[in-house]
PDB file of C-alpha atoms and ligand atoms in Angstrom:
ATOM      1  CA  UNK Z   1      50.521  15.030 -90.862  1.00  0.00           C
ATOM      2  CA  UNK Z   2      53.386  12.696 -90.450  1.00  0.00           C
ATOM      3  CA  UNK Z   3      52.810   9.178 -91.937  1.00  0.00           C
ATOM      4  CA  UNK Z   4      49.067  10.234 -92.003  1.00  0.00           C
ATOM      5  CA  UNK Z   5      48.199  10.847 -95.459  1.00  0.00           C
ATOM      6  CA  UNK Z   6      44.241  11.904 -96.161  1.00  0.00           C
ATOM      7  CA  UNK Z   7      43.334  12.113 -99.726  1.00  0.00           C
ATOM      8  CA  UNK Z   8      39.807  12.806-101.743  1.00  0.00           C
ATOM      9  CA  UNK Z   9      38.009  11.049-104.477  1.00  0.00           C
ATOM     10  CA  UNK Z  10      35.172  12.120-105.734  1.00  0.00           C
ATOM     11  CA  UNK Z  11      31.321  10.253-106.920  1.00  0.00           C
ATOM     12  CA  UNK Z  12      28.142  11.281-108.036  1.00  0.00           C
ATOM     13  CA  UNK Z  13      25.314  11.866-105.662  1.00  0.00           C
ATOM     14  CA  UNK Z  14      21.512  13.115-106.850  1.00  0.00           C
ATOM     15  CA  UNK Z  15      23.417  14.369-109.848  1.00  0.00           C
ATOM     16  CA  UNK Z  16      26.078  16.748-107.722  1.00  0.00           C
ATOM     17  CA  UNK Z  17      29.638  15.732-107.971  1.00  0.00           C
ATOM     18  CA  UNK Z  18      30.709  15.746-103.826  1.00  0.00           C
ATOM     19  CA  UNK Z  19      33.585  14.343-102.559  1.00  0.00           C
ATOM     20  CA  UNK Z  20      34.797  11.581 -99.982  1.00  0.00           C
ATOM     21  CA  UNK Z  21      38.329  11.723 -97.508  1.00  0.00           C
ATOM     22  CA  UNK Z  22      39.898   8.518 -96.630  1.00  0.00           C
ATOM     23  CA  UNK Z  23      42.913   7.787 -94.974  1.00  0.00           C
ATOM     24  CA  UNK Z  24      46.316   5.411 -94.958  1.00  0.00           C
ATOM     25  CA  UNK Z  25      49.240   5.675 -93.015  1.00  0.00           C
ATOM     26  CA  UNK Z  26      52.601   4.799 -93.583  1.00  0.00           C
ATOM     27  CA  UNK Z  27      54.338   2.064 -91.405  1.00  0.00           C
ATOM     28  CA  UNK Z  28      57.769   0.607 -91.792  1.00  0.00           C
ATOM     29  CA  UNK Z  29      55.562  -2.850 -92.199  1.00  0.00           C
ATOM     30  CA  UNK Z  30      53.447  -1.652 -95.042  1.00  0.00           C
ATOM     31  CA  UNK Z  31      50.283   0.996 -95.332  1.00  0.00           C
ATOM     32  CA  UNK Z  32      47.327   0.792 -93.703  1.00  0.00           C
ATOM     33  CA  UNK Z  33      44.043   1.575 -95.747  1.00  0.00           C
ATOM     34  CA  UNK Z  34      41.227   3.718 -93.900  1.00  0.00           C
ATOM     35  CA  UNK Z  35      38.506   3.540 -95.839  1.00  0.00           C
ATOM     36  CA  UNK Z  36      39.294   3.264 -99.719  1.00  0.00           C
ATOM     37  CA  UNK Z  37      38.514   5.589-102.808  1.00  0.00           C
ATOM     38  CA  UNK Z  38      34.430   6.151-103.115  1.00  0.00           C
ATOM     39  CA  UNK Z  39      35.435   6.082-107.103  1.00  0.00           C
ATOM     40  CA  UNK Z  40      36.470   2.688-108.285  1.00  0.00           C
ATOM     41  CA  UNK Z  41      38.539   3.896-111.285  1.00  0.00           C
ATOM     42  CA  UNK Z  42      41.158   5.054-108.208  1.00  0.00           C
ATOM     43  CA  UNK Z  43      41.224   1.885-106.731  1.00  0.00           C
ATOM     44  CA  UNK Z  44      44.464   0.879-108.554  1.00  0.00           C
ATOM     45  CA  UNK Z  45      45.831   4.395-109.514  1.00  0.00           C
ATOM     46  CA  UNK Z  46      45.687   4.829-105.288  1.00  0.00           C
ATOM     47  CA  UNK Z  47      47.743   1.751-104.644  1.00  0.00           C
ATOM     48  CA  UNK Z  48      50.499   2.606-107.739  1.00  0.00           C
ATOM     49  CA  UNK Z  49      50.773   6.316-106.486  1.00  0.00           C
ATOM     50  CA  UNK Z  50      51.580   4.606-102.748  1.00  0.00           C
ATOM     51  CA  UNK Z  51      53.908   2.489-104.244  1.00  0.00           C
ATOM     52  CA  UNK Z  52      56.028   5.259-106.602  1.00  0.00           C
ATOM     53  CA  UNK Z  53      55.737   7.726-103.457  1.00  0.00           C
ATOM     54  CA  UNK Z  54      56.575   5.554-100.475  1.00  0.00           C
ATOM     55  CA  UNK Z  55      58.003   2.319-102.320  1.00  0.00           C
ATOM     56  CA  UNK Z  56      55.724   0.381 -99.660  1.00  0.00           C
ATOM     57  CA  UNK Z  57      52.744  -1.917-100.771  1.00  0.00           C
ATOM     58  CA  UNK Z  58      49.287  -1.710 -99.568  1.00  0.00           C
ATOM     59  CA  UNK Z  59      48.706  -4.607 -96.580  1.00  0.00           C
ATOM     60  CA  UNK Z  60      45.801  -3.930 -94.953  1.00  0.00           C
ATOM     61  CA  UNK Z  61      42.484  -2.133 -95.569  1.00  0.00           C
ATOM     62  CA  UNK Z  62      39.385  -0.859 -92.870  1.00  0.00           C
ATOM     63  CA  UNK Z  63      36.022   0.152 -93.802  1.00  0.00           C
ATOM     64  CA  UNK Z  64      34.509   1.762 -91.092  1.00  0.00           C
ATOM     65  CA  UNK Z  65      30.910   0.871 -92.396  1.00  0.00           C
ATOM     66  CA  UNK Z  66      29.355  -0.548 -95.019  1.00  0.00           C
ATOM     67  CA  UNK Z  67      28.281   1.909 -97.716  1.00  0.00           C
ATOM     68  CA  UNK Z  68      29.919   2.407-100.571  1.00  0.00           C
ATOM     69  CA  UNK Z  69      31.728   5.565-100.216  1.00  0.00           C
ATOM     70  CA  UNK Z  70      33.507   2.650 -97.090  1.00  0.00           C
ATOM     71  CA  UNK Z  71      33.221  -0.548 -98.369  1.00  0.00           C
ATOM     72  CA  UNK Z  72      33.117  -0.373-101.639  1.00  0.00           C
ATOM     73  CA  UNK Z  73      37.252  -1.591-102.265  1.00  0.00           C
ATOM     74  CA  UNK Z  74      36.675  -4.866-100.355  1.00  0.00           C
ATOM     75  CA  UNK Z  75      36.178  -6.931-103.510  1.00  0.00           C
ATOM     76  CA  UNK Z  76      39.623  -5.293-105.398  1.00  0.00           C
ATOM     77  CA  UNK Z  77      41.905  -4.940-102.455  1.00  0.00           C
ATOM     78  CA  UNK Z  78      40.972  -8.290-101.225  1.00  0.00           C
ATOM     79  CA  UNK Z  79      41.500  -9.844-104.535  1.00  0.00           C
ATOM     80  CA  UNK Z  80      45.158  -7.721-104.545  1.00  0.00           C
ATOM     81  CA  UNK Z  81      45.979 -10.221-101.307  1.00  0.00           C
ATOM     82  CA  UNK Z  82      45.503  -7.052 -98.993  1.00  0.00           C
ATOM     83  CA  UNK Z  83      43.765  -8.050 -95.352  1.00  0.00           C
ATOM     84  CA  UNK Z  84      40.694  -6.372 -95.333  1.00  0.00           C
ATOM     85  CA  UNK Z  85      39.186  -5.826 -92.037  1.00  0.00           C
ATOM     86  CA  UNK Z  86      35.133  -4.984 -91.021  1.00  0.00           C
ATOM     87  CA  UNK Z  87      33.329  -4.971 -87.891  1.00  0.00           C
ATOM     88  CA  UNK Z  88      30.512  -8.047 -87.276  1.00  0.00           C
ATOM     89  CA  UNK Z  89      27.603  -5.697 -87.526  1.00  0.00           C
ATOM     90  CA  UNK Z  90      28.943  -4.195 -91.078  1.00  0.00           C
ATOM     91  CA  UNK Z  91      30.015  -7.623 -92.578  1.00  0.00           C
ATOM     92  CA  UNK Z  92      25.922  -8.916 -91.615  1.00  0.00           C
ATOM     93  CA  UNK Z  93      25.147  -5.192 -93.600  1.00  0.00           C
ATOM     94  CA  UNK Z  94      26.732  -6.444 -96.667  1.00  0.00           C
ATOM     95  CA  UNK Z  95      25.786 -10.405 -96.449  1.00  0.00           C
ATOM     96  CA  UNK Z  96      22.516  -9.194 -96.598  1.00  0.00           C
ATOM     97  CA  UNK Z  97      22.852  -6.340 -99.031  1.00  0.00           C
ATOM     98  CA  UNK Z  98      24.237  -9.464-101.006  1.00  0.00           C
ATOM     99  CA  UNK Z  99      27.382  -7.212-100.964  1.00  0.00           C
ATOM    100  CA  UNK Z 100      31.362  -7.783-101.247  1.00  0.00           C
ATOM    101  CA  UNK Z 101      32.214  -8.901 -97.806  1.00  0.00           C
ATOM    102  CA  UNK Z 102      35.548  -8.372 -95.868  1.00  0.00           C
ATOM    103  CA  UNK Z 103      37.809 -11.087 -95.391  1.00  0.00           C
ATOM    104  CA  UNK Z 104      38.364 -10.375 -91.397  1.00  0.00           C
ATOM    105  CA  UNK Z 105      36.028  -9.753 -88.906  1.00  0.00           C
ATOM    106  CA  UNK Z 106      37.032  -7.622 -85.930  1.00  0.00           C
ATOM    107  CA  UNK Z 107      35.424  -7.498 -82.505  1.00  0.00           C
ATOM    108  CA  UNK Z 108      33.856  -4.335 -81.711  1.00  0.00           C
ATOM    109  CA  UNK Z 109      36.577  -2.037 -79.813  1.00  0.00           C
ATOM    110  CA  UNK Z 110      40.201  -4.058 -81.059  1.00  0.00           C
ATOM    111  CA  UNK Z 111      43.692  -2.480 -80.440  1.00  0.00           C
ATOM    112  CA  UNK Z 112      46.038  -3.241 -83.329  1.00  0.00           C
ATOM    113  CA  UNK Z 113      49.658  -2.719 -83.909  1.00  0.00           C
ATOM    114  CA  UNK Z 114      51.093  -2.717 -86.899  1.00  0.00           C
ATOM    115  CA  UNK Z 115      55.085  -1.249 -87.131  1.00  0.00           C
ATOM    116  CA  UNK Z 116      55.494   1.813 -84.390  1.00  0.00           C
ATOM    117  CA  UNK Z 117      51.641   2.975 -84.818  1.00  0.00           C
ATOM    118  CA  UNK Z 118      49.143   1.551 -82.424  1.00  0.00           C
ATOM    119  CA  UNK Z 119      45.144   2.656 -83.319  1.00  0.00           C
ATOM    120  CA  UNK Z 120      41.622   1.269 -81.464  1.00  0.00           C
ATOM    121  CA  UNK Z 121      38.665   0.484 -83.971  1.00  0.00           C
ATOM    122  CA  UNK Z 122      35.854   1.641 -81.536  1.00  0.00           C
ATOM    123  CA  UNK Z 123      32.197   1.082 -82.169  1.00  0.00           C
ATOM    124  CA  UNK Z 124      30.268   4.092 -80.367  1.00  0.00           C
ATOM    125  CA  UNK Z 125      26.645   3.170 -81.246  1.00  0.00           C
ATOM    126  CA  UNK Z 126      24.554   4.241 -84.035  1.00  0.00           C
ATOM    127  CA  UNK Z 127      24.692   7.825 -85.464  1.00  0.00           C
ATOM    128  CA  UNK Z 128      25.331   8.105 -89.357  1.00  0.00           C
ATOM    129  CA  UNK Z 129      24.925   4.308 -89.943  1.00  0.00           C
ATOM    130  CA  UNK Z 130      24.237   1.521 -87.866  1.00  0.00           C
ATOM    131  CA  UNK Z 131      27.568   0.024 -88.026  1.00  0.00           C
ATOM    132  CA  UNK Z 132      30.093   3.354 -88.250  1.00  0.00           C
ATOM    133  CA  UNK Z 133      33.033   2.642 -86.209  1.00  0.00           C
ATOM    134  CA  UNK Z 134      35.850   5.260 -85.595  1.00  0.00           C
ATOM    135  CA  UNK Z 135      39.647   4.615 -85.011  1.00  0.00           C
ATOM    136  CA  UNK Z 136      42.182   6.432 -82.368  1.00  0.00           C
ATOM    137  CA  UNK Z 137      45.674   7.000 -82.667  1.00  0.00           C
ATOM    138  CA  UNK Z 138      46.102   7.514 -79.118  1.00  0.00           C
ATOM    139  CA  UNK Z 139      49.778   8.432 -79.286  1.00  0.00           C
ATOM    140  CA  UNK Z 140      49.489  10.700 -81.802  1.00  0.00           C
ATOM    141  CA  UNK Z 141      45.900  12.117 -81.018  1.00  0.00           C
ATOM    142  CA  UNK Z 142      44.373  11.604 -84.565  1.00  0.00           C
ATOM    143  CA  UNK Z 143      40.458  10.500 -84.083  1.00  0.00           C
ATOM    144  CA  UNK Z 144      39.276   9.232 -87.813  1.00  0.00           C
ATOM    145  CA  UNK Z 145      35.921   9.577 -87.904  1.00  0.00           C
ATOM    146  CA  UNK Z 146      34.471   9.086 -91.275  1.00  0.00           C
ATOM    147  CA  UNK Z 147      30.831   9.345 -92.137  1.00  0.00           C
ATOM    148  CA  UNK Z 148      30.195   9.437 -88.431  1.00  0.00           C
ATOM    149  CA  UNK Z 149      31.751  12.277 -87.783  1.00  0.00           C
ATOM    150  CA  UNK Z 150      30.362  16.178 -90.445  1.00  0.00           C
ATOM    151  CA  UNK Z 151      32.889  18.293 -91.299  1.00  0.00           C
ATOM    152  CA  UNK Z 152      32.763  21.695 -89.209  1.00  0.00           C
ATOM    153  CA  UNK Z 153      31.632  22.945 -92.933  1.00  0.00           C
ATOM    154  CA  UNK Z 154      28.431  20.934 -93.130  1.00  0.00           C
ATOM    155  CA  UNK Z 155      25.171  22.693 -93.368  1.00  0.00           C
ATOM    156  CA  UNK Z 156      23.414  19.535 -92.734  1.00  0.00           C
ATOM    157  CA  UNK Z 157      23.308  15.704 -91.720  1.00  0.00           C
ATOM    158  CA  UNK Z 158      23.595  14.724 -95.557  1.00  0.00           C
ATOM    159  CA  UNK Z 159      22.608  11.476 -96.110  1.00  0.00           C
ATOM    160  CA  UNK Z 160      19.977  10.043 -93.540  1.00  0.00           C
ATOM    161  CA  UNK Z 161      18.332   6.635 -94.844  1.00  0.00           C
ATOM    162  CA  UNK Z 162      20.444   4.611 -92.890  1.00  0.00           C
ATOM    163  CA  UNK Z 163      20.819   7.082 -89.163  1.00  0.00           C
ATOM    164  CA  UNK Z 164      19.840   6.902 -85.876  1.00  0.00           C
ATOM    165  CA  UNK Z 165      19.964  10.773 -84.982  1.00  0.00           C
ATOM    166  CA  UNK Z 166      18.458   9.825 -81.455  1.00  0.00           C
ATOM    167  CA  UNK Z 167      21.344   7.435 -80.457  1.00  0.00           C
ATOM    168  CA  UNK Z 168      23.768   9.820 -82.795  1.00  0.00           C
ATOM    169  CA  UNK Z 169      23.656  11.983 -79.700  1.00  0.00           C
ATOM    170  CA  UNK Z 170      24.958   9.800 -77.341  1.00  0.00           C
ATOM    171  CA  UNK Z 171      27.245   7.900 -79.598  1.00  0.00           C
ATOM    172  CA  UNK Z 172      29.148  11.270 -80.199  1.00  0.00           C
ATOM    173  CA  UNK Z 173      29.513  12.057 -76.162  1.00  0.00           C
ATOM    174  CA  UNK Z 174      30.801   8.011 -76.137  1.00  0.00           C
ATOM    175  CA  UNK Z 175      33.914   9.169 -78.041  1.00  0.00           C
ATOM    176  CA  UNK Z 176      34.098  12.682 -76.952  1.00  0.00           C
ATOM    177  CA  UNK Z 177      34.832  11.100 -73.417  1.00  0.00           C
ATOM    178  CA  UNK Z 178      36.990   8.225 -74.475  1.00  0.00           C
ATOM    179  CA  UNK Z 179      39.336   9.908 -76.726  1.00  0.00           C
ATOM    180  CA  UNK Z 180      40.327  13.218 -75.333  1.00  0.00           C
ATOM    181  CA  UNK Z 181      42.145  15.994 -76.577  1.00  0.00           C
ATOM    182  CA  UNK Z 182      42.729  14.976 -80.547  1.00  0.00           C
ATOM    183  CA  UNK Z 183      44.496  16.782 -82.593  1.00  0.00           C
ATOM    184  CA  UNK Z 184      42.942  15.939 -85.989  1.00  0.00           C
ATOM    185  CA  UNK Z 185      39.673  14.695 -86.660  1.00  0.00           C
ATOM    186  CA  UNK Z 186      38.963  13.621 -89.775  1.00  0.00           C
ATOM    187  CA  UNK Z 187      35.398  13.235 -91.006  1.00  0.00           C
ATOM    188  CA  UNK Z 188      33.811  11.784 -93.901  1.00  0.00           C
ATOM    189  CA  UNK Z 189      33.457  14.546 -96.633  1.00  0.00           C
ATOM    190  CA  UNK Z 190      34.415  18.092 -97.087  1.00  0.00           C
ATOM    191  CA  UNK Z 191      36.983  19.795 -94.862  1.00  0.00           C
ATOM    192  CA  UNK Z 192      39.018  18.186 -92.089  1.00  0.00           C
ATOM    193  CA  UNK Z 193      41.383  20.831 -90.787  1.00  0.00           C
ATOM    194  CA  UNK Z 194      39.096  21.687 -88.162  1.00  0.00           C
ATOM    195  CA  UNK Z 195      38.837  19.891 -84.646  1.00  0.00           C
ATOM    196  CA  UNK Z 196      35.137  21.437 -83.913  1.00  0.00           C
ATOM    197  CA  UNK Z 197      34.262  18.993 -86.657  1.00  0.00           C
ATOM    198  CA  UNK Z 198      32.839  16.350 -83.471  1.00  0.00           C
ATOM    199  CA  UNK Z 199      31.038  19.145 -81.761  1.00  0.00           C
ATOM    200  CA  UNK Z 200      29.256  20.631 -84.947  1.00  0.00           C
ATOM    201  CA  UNK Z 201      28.210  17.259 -85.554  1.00  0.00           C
ATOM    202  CA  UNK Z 202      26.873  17.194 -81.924  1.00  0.00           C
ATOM    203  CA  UNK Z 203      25.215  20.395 -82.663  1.00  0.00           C
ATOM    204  CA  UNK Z 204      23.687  19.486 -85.719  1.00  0.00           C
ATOM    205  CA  UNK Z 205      22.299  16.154 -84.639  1.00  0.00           C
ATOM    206  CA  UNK Z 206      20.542  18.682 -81.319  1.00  0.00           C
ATOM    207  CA  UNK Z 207      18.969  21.124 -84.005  1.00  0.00           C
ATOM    208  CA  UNK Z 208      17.959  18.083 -86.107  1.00  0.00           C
ATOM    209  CA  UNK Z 209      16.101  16.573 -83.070  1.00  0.00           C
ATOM    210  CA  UNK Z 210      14.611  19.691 -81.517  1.00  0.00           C
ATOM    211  CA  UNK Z 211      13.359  20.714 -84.835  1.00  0.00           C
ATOM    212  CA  UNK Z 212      11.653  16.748 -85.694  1.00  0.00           C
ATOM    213  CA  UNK Z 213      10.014  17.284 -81.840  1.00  0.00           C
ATOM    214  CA  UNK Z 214       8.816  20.788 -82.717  1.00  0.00           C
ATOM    215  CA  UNK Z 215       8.007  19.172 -85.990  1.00  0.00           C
ATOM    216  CA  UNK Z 216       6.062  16.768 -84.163  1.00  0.00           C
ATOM    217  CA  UNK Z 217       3.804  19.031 -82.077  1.00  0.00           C
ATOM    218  CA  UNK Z 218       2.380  20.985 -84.762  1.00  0.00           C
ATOM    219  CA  UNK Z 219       1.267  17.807 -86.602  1.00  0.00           C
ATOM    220  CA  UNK Z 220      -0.237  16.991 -83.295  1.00  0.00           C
ATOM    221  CA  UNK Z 221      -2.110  19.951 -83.135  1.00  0.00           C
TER     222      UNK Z 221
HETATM  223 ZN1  LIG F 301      27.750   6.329 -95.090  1.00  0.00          ZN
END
């Protein structure tokens, strides 16, 4: 993909290993961080392996919400001098949370430019989290999605605690209108080689809701 690079670390969960895709890209002003390795023992290994492939450093680092799969790099890469960037509504997550924090806050939907690549951080409403943003490459049609976005794989919604499934609806249709057409998408686990990844996350966030109203009536009755 270019100087997209997506790579997978992988953490525990209820005692099954599963894995987690994050993102950098590769600009002639350093590489960009989407996201950072859900296991902490690749924090470093991840920034020498850019280094020995690329011979670029690490400058700045996004977590597009504020679990740990997301988040969880903002006390190392900050401490390595690298800008690390969340939005408002994630930073008040982790204040609270009494969490590592990032050391820039951005605005909800900011356009930044950094070498030839130009990518929005968009906020579309709640879905997977209440913070998850998503960021477009418009020029080169990449949506990255993370945790917001199921791979075309998933059976399910995975991990719920922290959703809105109602607003997940309508948060999914916000970005399916605004950035048209991409050519990747990359979601937040499992496979991301398929684009239907955005509308099987549509679909599964319909079944999920018919089947809590169905779920509903009968308790009614
Ligand atoms: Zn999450």
């Amino acid at each position: 993909m270019g100087d997209f690079y997506i790579y997978k670390t992988f953490n525990k969960y209820k005692e099954t290993l599963i894995s987690a895709n994050a993102m950098y890209l590769v600009t002639d002003q350093g590489v960009v961080l989407f996201d950072a390795p859900w296991d902490k023992s690749q924090f470093q290994p991840l920034l020498d392996s850019i280094k020995s492939k690329h011979k670029k450093n690490v400058v700045m680092y996004f977590a597009t919400h504020s679990h740990d799969d997301r988040s969880g790099g903002l006390k190392f890469y900050r401490q390595k001098g690298i800008k690390t960037y969340t939005t408002k509504l994630t930073d008040q997550i982790l204040k609270n949370k009494n969490e590592n924090r990032a050391e820039f806050i951005i605005s909800n939907d900011t356009v930044f430019k950094v070498g030839k690549y130009k990518f929005e951080v968009y906020y579309p409403g709640k879905g997977h989290a209440l913070d998850n943003i998503v960021v477009w490459f418009d020029n080169e049609k990449v949506l990255y999605g993370g945790c917001f976005v199921k791979s075309a794989d998933a059976k399910d919604l995975g991990y719920l605690d922290d959703a809105d499934v109602d607003e997940w609806e309508e948060s999914i249709e916000k970005v399916q209108t605004k950035f048209k057409k991409p050519k990747y998408i990359i979601p937040g686990h499992e496979n991301w080689t398929d684009t239907e990844s955005l509308n099987h996350t549509l679909k599964l966030v319909q079944e999920y809701k018919t089947k809590k109203a169905s779920d509903n009536k009968l308790n009614k009755k």
